PDB file of C-alpha atoms in Angstrom:
ATOM      1  CA  THR A  15       3.512 -14.185  12.265  1.00  0.00           C
ATOM      2  CA  GLN A  16       1.680 -14.224   8.998  1.00  0.00           C
ATOM      3  CA  LEU A  17       3.815 -13.733   5.942  1.00  0.00           C
ATOM      4  CA  LEU A  18       3.031 -13.402   2.255  1.00  0.00           C
ATOM      5  CA  GLU A  19       5.660 -14.520  -0.263  1.00  0.00           C
ATOM      6  CA  GLN A  20       5.295 -12.957  -3.602  1.00  0.00           C
ATOM      7  CA  SER A  21       7.112 -14.136  -6.782  1.00  0.00           C
ATOM      8  CA  PRO A  22       8.721 -13.238  -9.012  1.00  0.00           C
ATOM      9  CA  GLN A  23      10.252 -10.076  -7.616  1.00  0.00           C
ATOM     10  CA  PHE A  24      11.066  -8.691 -10.976  1.00  0.00           C
ATOM     11  CA  LEU A  25       9.668  -9.511 -14.448  1.00  0.00           C
ATOM     12  CA  SER A  26      10.663  -7.970 -17.792  1.00  0.00           C
ATOM     13  CA  ILE A  27       8.700  -8.984 -20.823  1.00  0.00           C
ATOM     14  CA  GLN A  28       7.709  -8.044 -24.276  1.00  0.00           C
ATOM     15  CA  GLU A  29       4.313  -6.695 -25.298  1.00  0.00           C
ATOM     16  CA  GLY A  30       1.904  -9.543 -26.001  1.00  0.00           C
ATOM     17  CA  GLU A  31       3.371 -12.048 -23.709  1.00  0.00           C
ATOM     18  CA  ASN A  32       1.435 -13.664 -20.806  1.00  0.00           C
ATOM     19  CA  LEU A  33       2.581 -13.698 -17.249  1.00  0.00           C
ATOM     20  CA  THR A  34       1.609 -14.946 -13.831  1.00  0.00           C
ATOM     21  CA  VAL A  35       2.449 -13.557 -10.380  1.00  0.00           C
ATOM     22  CA  TYR A  36       2.132 -15.644  -7.331  1.00  0.00           C
ATOM     23  CA  CYS A  37       1.338 -14.822  -3.707  1.00  0.00           C
ATOM     24  CA  ASN A  38       1.772 -17.656  -1.198  1.00  0.00           C
ATOM     25  CA  SER A  39       1.519 -18.122   2.588  1.00  0.00           C
ATOM     26  CA  SER A  40       1.413 -20.931   5.073  1.00  0.00           C
ATOM     27  CA  SER A  41      -1.366 -19.033   6.864  1.00  0.00           C
ATOM     28  CA  VAL A  42      -5.049 -18.633   6.032  1.00  0.00           C
ATOM     29  CA  PHE A  43      -6.301 -15.292   5.058  1.00  0.00           C
ATOM     30  CA  SER A  44      -9.945 -14.110   5.235  1.00  0.00           C
ATOM     31  CA  SER A  45      -9.422 -12.181   2.015  1.00  0.00           C
ATOM     32  CA  LEU A  46      -6.664 -11.067  -0.242  1.00  0.00           C
ATOM     33  CA  GLN A  47      -6.263  -7.855  -2.221  1.00  0.00           C
ATOM     34  CA  TRP A  48      -4.242  -6.993  -5.282  1.00  0.00           C
ATOM     35  CA  TYR A  49      -2.889  -3.553  -5.948  1.00  0.00           C
ATOM     36  CA  ARG A  50      -1.029  -1.879  -8.806  1.00  0.00           C
ATOM     37  CA  GLN A  51       1.245   1.032  -8.273  1.00  0.00           C
ATOM     38  CA  GLU A  52       2.470   3.042 -11.234  1.00  0.00           C
ATOM     39  CA  PRO A  53       5.542   5.257 -10.937  1.00  0.00           C
ATOM     40  CA  GLY A  54       4.830   8.489  -9.076  1.00  0.00           C
ATOM     41  CA  GLU A  55       1.485   7.337  -7.757  1.00  0.00           C
ATOM     42  CA  GLY A  56       0.118   5.457  -4.840  1.00  0.00           C
ATOM     43  CA  PRO A  57      -1.118   1.853  -4.996  1.00  0.00           C
ATOM     44  CA  VAL A  58      -4.572   1.411  -6.534  1.00  0.00           C
ATOM     45  CA  LEU A  59      -6.792  -1.463  -5.618  1.00  0.00           C
ATOM     46  CA  LEU A  60      -7.477  -3.918  -8.461  1.00  0.00           C
ATOM     47  CA  VAL A  61      -9.544  -6.593  -6.804  1.00  0.00           C
ATOM     48  CA  THR A  62     -10.421  -8.257  -3.607  1.00  0.00           C
ATOM     49  CA  VAL A  63     -10.894 -12.073  -3.440  1.00  0.00           C
ATOM     50  CA  VAL A  64     -12.709 -13.551  -0.471  1.00  0.00           C
ATOM     51  CA  THR A  65     -13.927 -17.093  -1.208  1.00  0.00           C
ATOM     52  CA  GLY A  66     -11.695 -19.952  -1.533  1.00  0.00           C
ATOM     53  CA  GLY A  67     -11.472 -21.062  -5.207  1.00  0.00           C
ATOM     54  CA  GLU A  68     -12.794 -17.736  -6.330  1.00  0.00           C
ATOM     55  CA  VAL A  69     -11.740 -16.366  -9.863  1.00  0.00           C
ATOM     56  CA  LYS A  70     -12.188 -12.798 -10.863  1.00  0.00           C
ATOM     57  CA  LYS A  71     -11.505 -11.249 -14.237  1.00  0.00           C
ATOM     58  CA  LEU A  72     -10.752  -7.611 -14.858  1.00  0.00           C
ATOM     59  CA  LYS A  73     -10.253  -7.275 -18.673  1.00  0.00           C
ATOM     60  CA  ARG A  74      -6.932  -9.019 -19.345  1.00  0.00           C
ATOM     61  CA  LEU A  75      -6.256  -9.699 -15.677  1.00  0.00           C
ATOM     62  CA  THR A  76      -7.425 -12.917 -14.008  1.00  0.00           C
ATOM     63  CA  PHE A  77      -7.160 -13.311 -10.185  1.00  0.00           C
ATOM     64  CA  GLN A  78      -7.494 -16.571  -8.414  1.00  0.00           C
ATOM     65  CA  PHE A  79      -7.808 -17.279  -4.677  1.00  0.00           C
ATOM     66  CA  GLY A  80      -6.644 -20.740  -3.589  1.00  0.00           C
ATOM     67  CA  ASP A  81      -9.192 -23.285  -2.311  1.00  0.00           C
ATOM     68  CA  ALA A  82      -7.525 -23.150   1.208  1.00  0.00           C
ATOM     69  CA  ARG A  83      -7.292 -19.350   1.042  1.00  0.00           C
ATOM     70  CA  LYS A  84      -3.469 -19.489   1.587  1.00  0.00           C
ATOM     71  CA  ASP A  85      -2.424 -18.431  -1.874  1.00  0.00           C
ATOM     72  CA  SER A  86      -3.489 -16.290  -4.936  1.00  0.00           C
ATOM     73  CA  SER A  87      -2.276 -15.599  -8.386  1.00  0.00           C
ATOM     74  CA  LEU A  88      -2.629 -12.784 -10.940  1.00  0.00           C
ATOM     75  CA  HIS A  89      -2.438 -13.733 -14.595  1.00  0.00           C
ATOM     76  CA  ILE A  90      -2.136 -11.107 -17.342  1.00  0.00           C
ATOM     77  CA  THR A  91      -2.934 -12.087 -20.904  1.00  0.00           C
ATOM     78  CA  ALA A  92      -1.254 -10.212 -23.767  1.00  0.00           C
ATOM     79  CA  ALA A  93       0.645  -7.722 -21.599  1.00  0.00           C
ATOM     80  CA  GLN A  94       0.828  -4.164 -22.743  1.00  0.00           C
ATOM     81  CA  PRO A  95       3.237  -1.325 -21.745  1.00  0.00           C
ATOM     82  CA  GLY A  96       0.422   0.215 -19.781  1.00  0.00           C
ATOM     83  CA  ASP A  97       0.585  -2.872 -17.435  1.00  0.00           C
ATOM     84  CA  THR A  98       4.016  -1.695 -16.274  1.00  0.00           C
ATOM     85  CA  GLY A  99       4.174  -1.120 -12.444  1.00  0.00           C
ATOM     86  CA  LEU A 100       4.580  -2.600  -9.092  1.00  0.00           C
ATOM     87  CA  TYR A 101       2.021  -5.278  -8.288  1.00  0.00           C
ATOM     88  CA  LEU A 102       1.306  -5.920  -4.572  1.00  0.00           C
ATOM     89  CA  CYS A 103      -0.754  -8.557  -2.891  1.00  0.00           C
ATOM     90  CA  ALA A 104      -2.068  -7.886   0.611  1.00  0.00           C
ATOM     91  CA  GLY A 105      -3.679 -10.267   2.910  1.00  0.00           C
ATOM     92  CA  ALA A 106      -6.339  -9.675   5.530  1.00  0.00           C
ATOM     93  CA  GLY A 107      -5.048 -11.501   8.647  1.00  0.00           C
ATOM     94  CA  GLN A 108      -6.208 -11.740  12.178  1.00  0.00           C
ATOM     95  CA  ALA A 109      -8.742  -9.341  13.544  1.00  0.00           C
ATOM     96  CA  GLY A 110      -7.261  -6.124  14.938  1.00  0.00           C
ATOM     97  CA  THR A 111      -4.135  -6.407  12.644  1.00  0.00           C
ATOM     98  CA  ALA A 112      -3.456  -4.353   9.572  1.00  0.00           C
ATOM     99  CA  LEU A 113      -3.064  -5.656   5.988  1.00  0.00           C
ATOM    100  CA  ILE A 114      -0.045  -7.835   5.368  1.00  0.00           C
ATOM    101  CA  PHE A 115       1.770  -6.934   2.036  1.00  0.00           C
ATOM    102  CA  GLY A 116       3.803  -9.177  -0.122  1.00  0.00           C
ATOM    103  CA  LYS A 117       7.205  -7.836  -1.177  1.00  0.00           C
ATOM    104  CA  GLY A 118       5.813  -6.872  -4.575  1.00  0.00           C
ATOM    105  CA  THR A 119       6.516  -7.726  -8.202  1.00  0.00           C
ATOM    106  CA  THR A 120       7.965  -5.138 -10.406  1.00  0.00           C
ATOM    107  CA  LEU A 121       6.753  -5.630 -13.963  1.00  0.00           C
ATOM    108  CA  SER A 122       8.207  -3.990 -17.068  1.00  0.00           C
ATOM    109  CA  VAL A 123       6.438  -4.468 -20.391  1.00  0.00           C
ATOM    110  CA  SER A 124       8.307  -3.217 -23.348  1.00  0.00           C
ATOM    111  CA  SER A 125       6.939  -2.560 -26.864  1.00  0.00           C
TER     112      SER A 125
ATOM    113  CA  ASP B  28      -7.959  11.525  -9.452  1.00  0.00           C
ATOM    114  CA  THR B  29      -7.209  10.036  -6.151  1.00  0.00           C
ATOM    115  CA  GLU B  30      -9.764  10.468  -3.324  1.00  0.00           C
ATOM    116  CA  VAL B  31      -6.948  10.716  -0.827  1.00  0.00           C
ATOM    117  CA  THR B  32      -5.099  14.017  -1.128  1.00  0.00           C
ATOM    118  CA  GLN B  33      -1.536  14.386   0.233  1.00  0.00           C
ATOM    119  CA  THR B  34       0.555  17.555   0.386  1.00  0.00           C
ATOM    120  CA  PRO B  35       3.223  18.515  -0.381  1.00  0.00           C
ATOM    121  CA  LYS B  36       4.017  16.160  -3.349  1.00  0.00           C
ATOM    122  CA  HIS B  37       7.717  16.788  -2.792  1.00  0.00           C
ATOM    123  CA  LEU B  38       9.703  17.910   0.255  1.00  0.00           C
ATOM    124  CA  VAL B  39      13.373  18.525   0.764  1.00  0.00           C
ATOM    125  CA  MET B  40      14.488  19.266   4.241  1.00  0.00           C
ATOM    126  CA  GLY B  41      17.714  19.413   6.335  1.00  0.00           C
ATOM    127  CA  MET B  42      18.256  17.154   9.313  1.00  0.00           C
ATOM    128  CA  THR B  43      17.478  20.054  11.748  1.00  0.00           C
ATOM    129  CA  ASN B  44      14.257  21.156  10.166  1.00  0.00           C
ATOM    130  CA  LYS B  45      10.706  20.631  11.292  1.00  0.00           C
ATOM    131  CA  LYS B  46       8.097  19.967   8.689  1.00  0.00           C
ATOM    132  CA  SER B  47       4.649  18.373   8.395  1.00  0.00           C
ATOM    133  CA  LEU B  48       3.041  16.136   5.827  1.00  0.00           C
ATOM    134  CA  LYS B  49      -0.721  16.415   5.412  1.00  0.00           C
ATOM    135  CA  CYS B  50      -3.355  13.947   4.237  1.00  0.00           C
ATOM    136  CA  GLU B  51      -7.096  14.531   3.648  1.00  0.00           C
ATOM    137  CA  GLN B  52      -9.979  12.220   2.676  1.00  0.00           C
ATOM    138  CA  HIS B  53     -13.710  12.825   2.355  1.00  0.00           C
ATOM    139  CA  MET B  54     -14.929   9.300   1.951  1.00  0.00           C
ATOM    140  CA  GLY B  55     -16.124   8.886   5.540  1.00  0.00           C
ATOM    141  CA  HIS B  56     -13.441   6.301   6.304  1.00  0.00           C
ATOM    142  CA  ARG B  57     -12.657   6.096   9.969  1.00  0.00           C
ATOM    143  CA  ALA B  58      -9.246   4.316   9.666  1.00  0.00           C
ATOM    144  CA  MET B  59      -6.295   6.225   8.374  1.00  0.00           C
ATOM    145  CA  TYR B  60      -2.725   5.013   7.770  1.00  0.00           C
ATOM    146  CA  TRP B  61       0.753   6.237   7.315  1.00  0.00           C
ATOM    147  CA  TYR B  62       3.222   4.116   5.239  1.00  0.00           C
ATOM    148  CA  LYS B  63       6.854   4.559   4.313  1.00  0.00           C
ATOM    149  CA  GLN B  64       7.932   3.182   0.958  1.00  0.00           C
ATOM    150  CA  LYS B  65      11.405   2.748  -0.601  1.00  0.00           C
ATOM    151  CA  ALA B  66      11.850   2.340  -4.317  1.00  0.00           C
ATOM    152  CA  LYS B  67      10.545  -1.018  -5.670  1.00  0.00           C
ATOM    153  CA  LYS B  68       9.552  -2.165  -2.260  1.00  0.00           C
ATOM    154  CA  PRO B  69       6.168  -2.677  -0.600  1.00  0.00           C
ATOM    155  CA  PRO B  70       4.765  -0.015   1.713  1.00  0.00           C
ATOM    156  CA  GLU B  71       5.829  -0.444   5.307  1.00  0.00           C
ATOM    157  CA  LEU B  72       3.151   0.405   7.890  1.00  0.00           C
ATOM    158  CA  MET B  73       4.055   3.156  10.331  1.00  0.00           C
ATOM    159  CA  PHE B  74       0.858   4.164  12.115  1.00  0.00           C
ATOM    160  CA  VAL B  75      -2.893   3.404  12.113  1.00  0.00           C
ATOM    161  CA  TYR B  76      -5.522   5.725  13.447  1.00  0.00           C
ATOM    162  CA  SER B  77      -9.050   4.443  14.220  1.00  0.00           C
ATOM    163  CA  TYR B  78     -11.773   6.858  15.028  1.00  0.00           C
ATOM    164  CA  GLU B  79      -9.050   9.602  15.416  1.00  0.00           C
ATOM    165  CA  LYS B  80      -7.178   7.614  18.003  1.00  0.00           C
ATOM    166  CA  LEU B  81      -3.804   6.022  17.471  1.00  0.00           C
ATOM    167  CA  SER B  82      -4.283   2.284  17.513  1.00  0.00           C
ATOM    168  CA  ILE B  83      -1.103   0.903  15.924  1.00  0.00           C
ATOM    169  CA  ASN B  84       2.394   2.323  16.119  1.00  0.00           C
ATOM    170  CA  GLU B  85       4.877  -0.027  14.377  1.00  0.00           C
ATOM    171  CA  SER B  86       7.802   1.005  16.646  1.00  0.00           C
ATOM    172  CA  VAL B  87       8.406   4.099  14.631  1.00  0.00           C
ATOM    173  CA  PRO B  88      11.157   6.420  15.880  1.00  0.00           C
ATOM    174  CA  SER B  89       9.912   9.467  17.804  1.00  0.00           C
ATOM    175  CA  ARG B  90      11.250  11.799  15.209  1.00  0.00           C
ATOM    176  CA  PHE B  91       7.988  10.944  13.337  1.00  0.00           C
ATOM    177  CA  SER B  92       4.953  12.198  15.259  1.00  0.00           C
ATOM    178  CA  PRO B  93       1.461  11.524  13.835  1.00  0.00           C
ATOM    179  CA  GLU B  94      -1.662  13.565  14.552  1.00  0.00           C
ATOM    180  CA  CYS B  95      -5.309  13.055  13.609  1.00  0.00           C
ATOM    181  CA  PRO B  96      -7.125  16.438  14.222  1.00  0.00           C
ATOM    182  CA  ASN B  97     -10.478  15.156  12.894  1.00  0.00           C
ATOM    183  CA  SER B  98     -11.966  12.265  10.911  1.00  0.00           C
ATOM    184  CA  SER B  99     -10.845  13.635   7.590  1.00  0.00           C
ATOM    185  CA  LEU B 100      -7.344  14.854   8.252  1.00  0.00           C
ATOM    186  CA  LEU B 101      -4.135  13.079   9.166  1.00  0.00           C
ATOM    187  CA  ASN B 102      -0.697  14.773   9.742  1.00  0.00           C
ATOM    188  CA  LEU B 103       2.829  13.484  10.078  1.00  0.00           C
ATOM    189  CA  HIS B 104       5.135  15.849  11.967  1.00  0.00           C
ATOM    190  CA  LEU B 105       8.774  15.466  11.134  1.00  0.00           C
ATOM    191  CA  HIS B 106      11.806  16.592  13.155  1.00  0.00           C
ATOM    192  CA  ALA B 107      15.498  15.850  13.156  1.00  0.00           C
ATOM    193  CA  LEU B 108      15.181  13.273  10.428  1.00  0.00           C
ATOM    194  CA  GLN B 109      18.124  11.164   9.119  1.00  0.00           C
ATOM    195  CA  PRO B 110      19.143  10.667   5.482  1.00  0.00           C
ATOM    196  CA  GLU B 111      17.818   7.054   5.644  1.00  0.00           C
ATOM    197  CA  ASP B 112      14.336   8.491   6.259  1.00  0.00           C
ATOM    198  CA  SER B 113      14.261   9.754   2.612  1.00  0.00           C
ATOM    199  CA  ALA B 114      11.381   7.766   1.050  1.00  0.00           C
ATOM    200  CA  LEU B 115       7.902   8.122  -0.359  1.00  0.00           C
ATOM    201  CA  TYR B 116       5.391   8.599   2.506  1.00  0.00           C
ATOM    202  CA  LEU B 117       1.960   7.336   1.626  1.00  0.00           C
ATOM    203  CA  CYS B 118      -1.278   8.031   3.469  1.00  0.00           C
ATOM    204  CA  ALA B 119      -4.296   5.590   3.115  1.00  0.00           C
ATOM    205  CA  SER B 120      -7.814   5.340   4.424  1.00  0.00           C
ATOM    206  CA  SER B 121     -10.327   2.571   4.795  1.00  0.00           C
ATOM    207  CA  GLN B 122     -13.607   1.556   6.332  1.00  0.00           C
ATOM    208  CA  ILE B 123     -13.340  -0.299   9.633  1.00  0.00           C
ATOM    209  CA  LEU B 124     -15.044  -3.694   9.615  1.00  0.00           C
ATOM    210  CA  MET B 125     -13.688  -6.343  11.924  1.00  0.00           C
ATOM    211  CA  GLY B 126     -10.381  -4.564  12.038  1.00  0.00           C
ATOM    212  CA  TYR B 127      -8.162  -2.842   9.478  1.00  0.00           C
ATOM    213  CA  ASN B 128      -8.361  -5.353   6.693  1.00  0.00           C
ATOM    214  CA  GLN B 129     -10.720  -3.509   4.351  1.00  0.00           C
ATOM    215  CA  PRO B 130      -9.444  -2.322   0.993  1.00  0.00           C
ATOM    216  CA  GLN B 131      -7.404   0.830   1.299  1.00  0.00           C
ATOM    217  CA  HIS B 132      -7.429   4.016  -0.713  1.00  0.00           C
ATOM    218  CA  PHE B 133      -4.003   5.491  -1.095  1.00  0.00           C
ATOM    219  CA  GLY B 134      -2.875   8.983  -1.817  1.00  0.00           C
ATOM    220  CA  ASP B 135      -0.128   9.623  -4.349  1.00  0.00           C
ATOM    221  CA  GLY B 136       2.435  10.237  -1.534  1.00  0.00           C
ATOM    222  CA  THR B 137       4.903  12.794  -0.533  1.00  0.00           C
ATOM    223  CA  ARG B 138       8.407  12.274  -1.864  1.00  0.00           C
ATOM    224  CA  LEU B 139      10.686  13.189   1.010  1.00  0.00           C
ATOM    225  CA  SER B 140      14.480  13.852   0.675  1.00  0.00           C
ATOM    226  CA  ILE B 141      16.644  14.552   3.663  1.00  0.00           C
ATOM    227  CA  LEU B 142      19.894  16.425   3.018  1.00  0.00           C
TER     228      LEU B 142
END
């Protein structure tokens, strides 16, 4: 069974701080997706990483896919209150199976 | 605005009631999903429809009955629910390419409360 371990589970920081969220597995994934879910809304796709070692940037967010395609990280620079939400990583596993979600990271950024 | 529309946004029902949740998408996606989500937890997959046919049922109790009338609509019929079924129910859709691993578009969910 493929599992995704996401850490930390909860993160509470001040505006302007940097943070990193990790998503790890012992299994190889063909791709990995990151979603953000704000209160009262559904998850919204932020990025998909496909190639081992790939780095993608979305404004202050930097996403990295591990060389072996078993792990990924999300780094936020100078966090803002608008970054508050639940961050989910989701891995594309074996053909015919649905996405595997990590347990999520609840981020709270206070001003 | 989300491209996946779910109605109603909120639903309160008794344990003996019958109600339905509705989901609609017009992106031409042929995979549609139902998830259950508790607060600060990830979505838990319930059902997957592929080309209007049920392809994955994650051992969901029979008091939840999904239906896919056409490629744009997905329903979830509810009957005799339990208080522990109170949660946010999310619908999602995606393209199908080598399975169900494509990025998913989520609706904003139906907040369900069972009295």
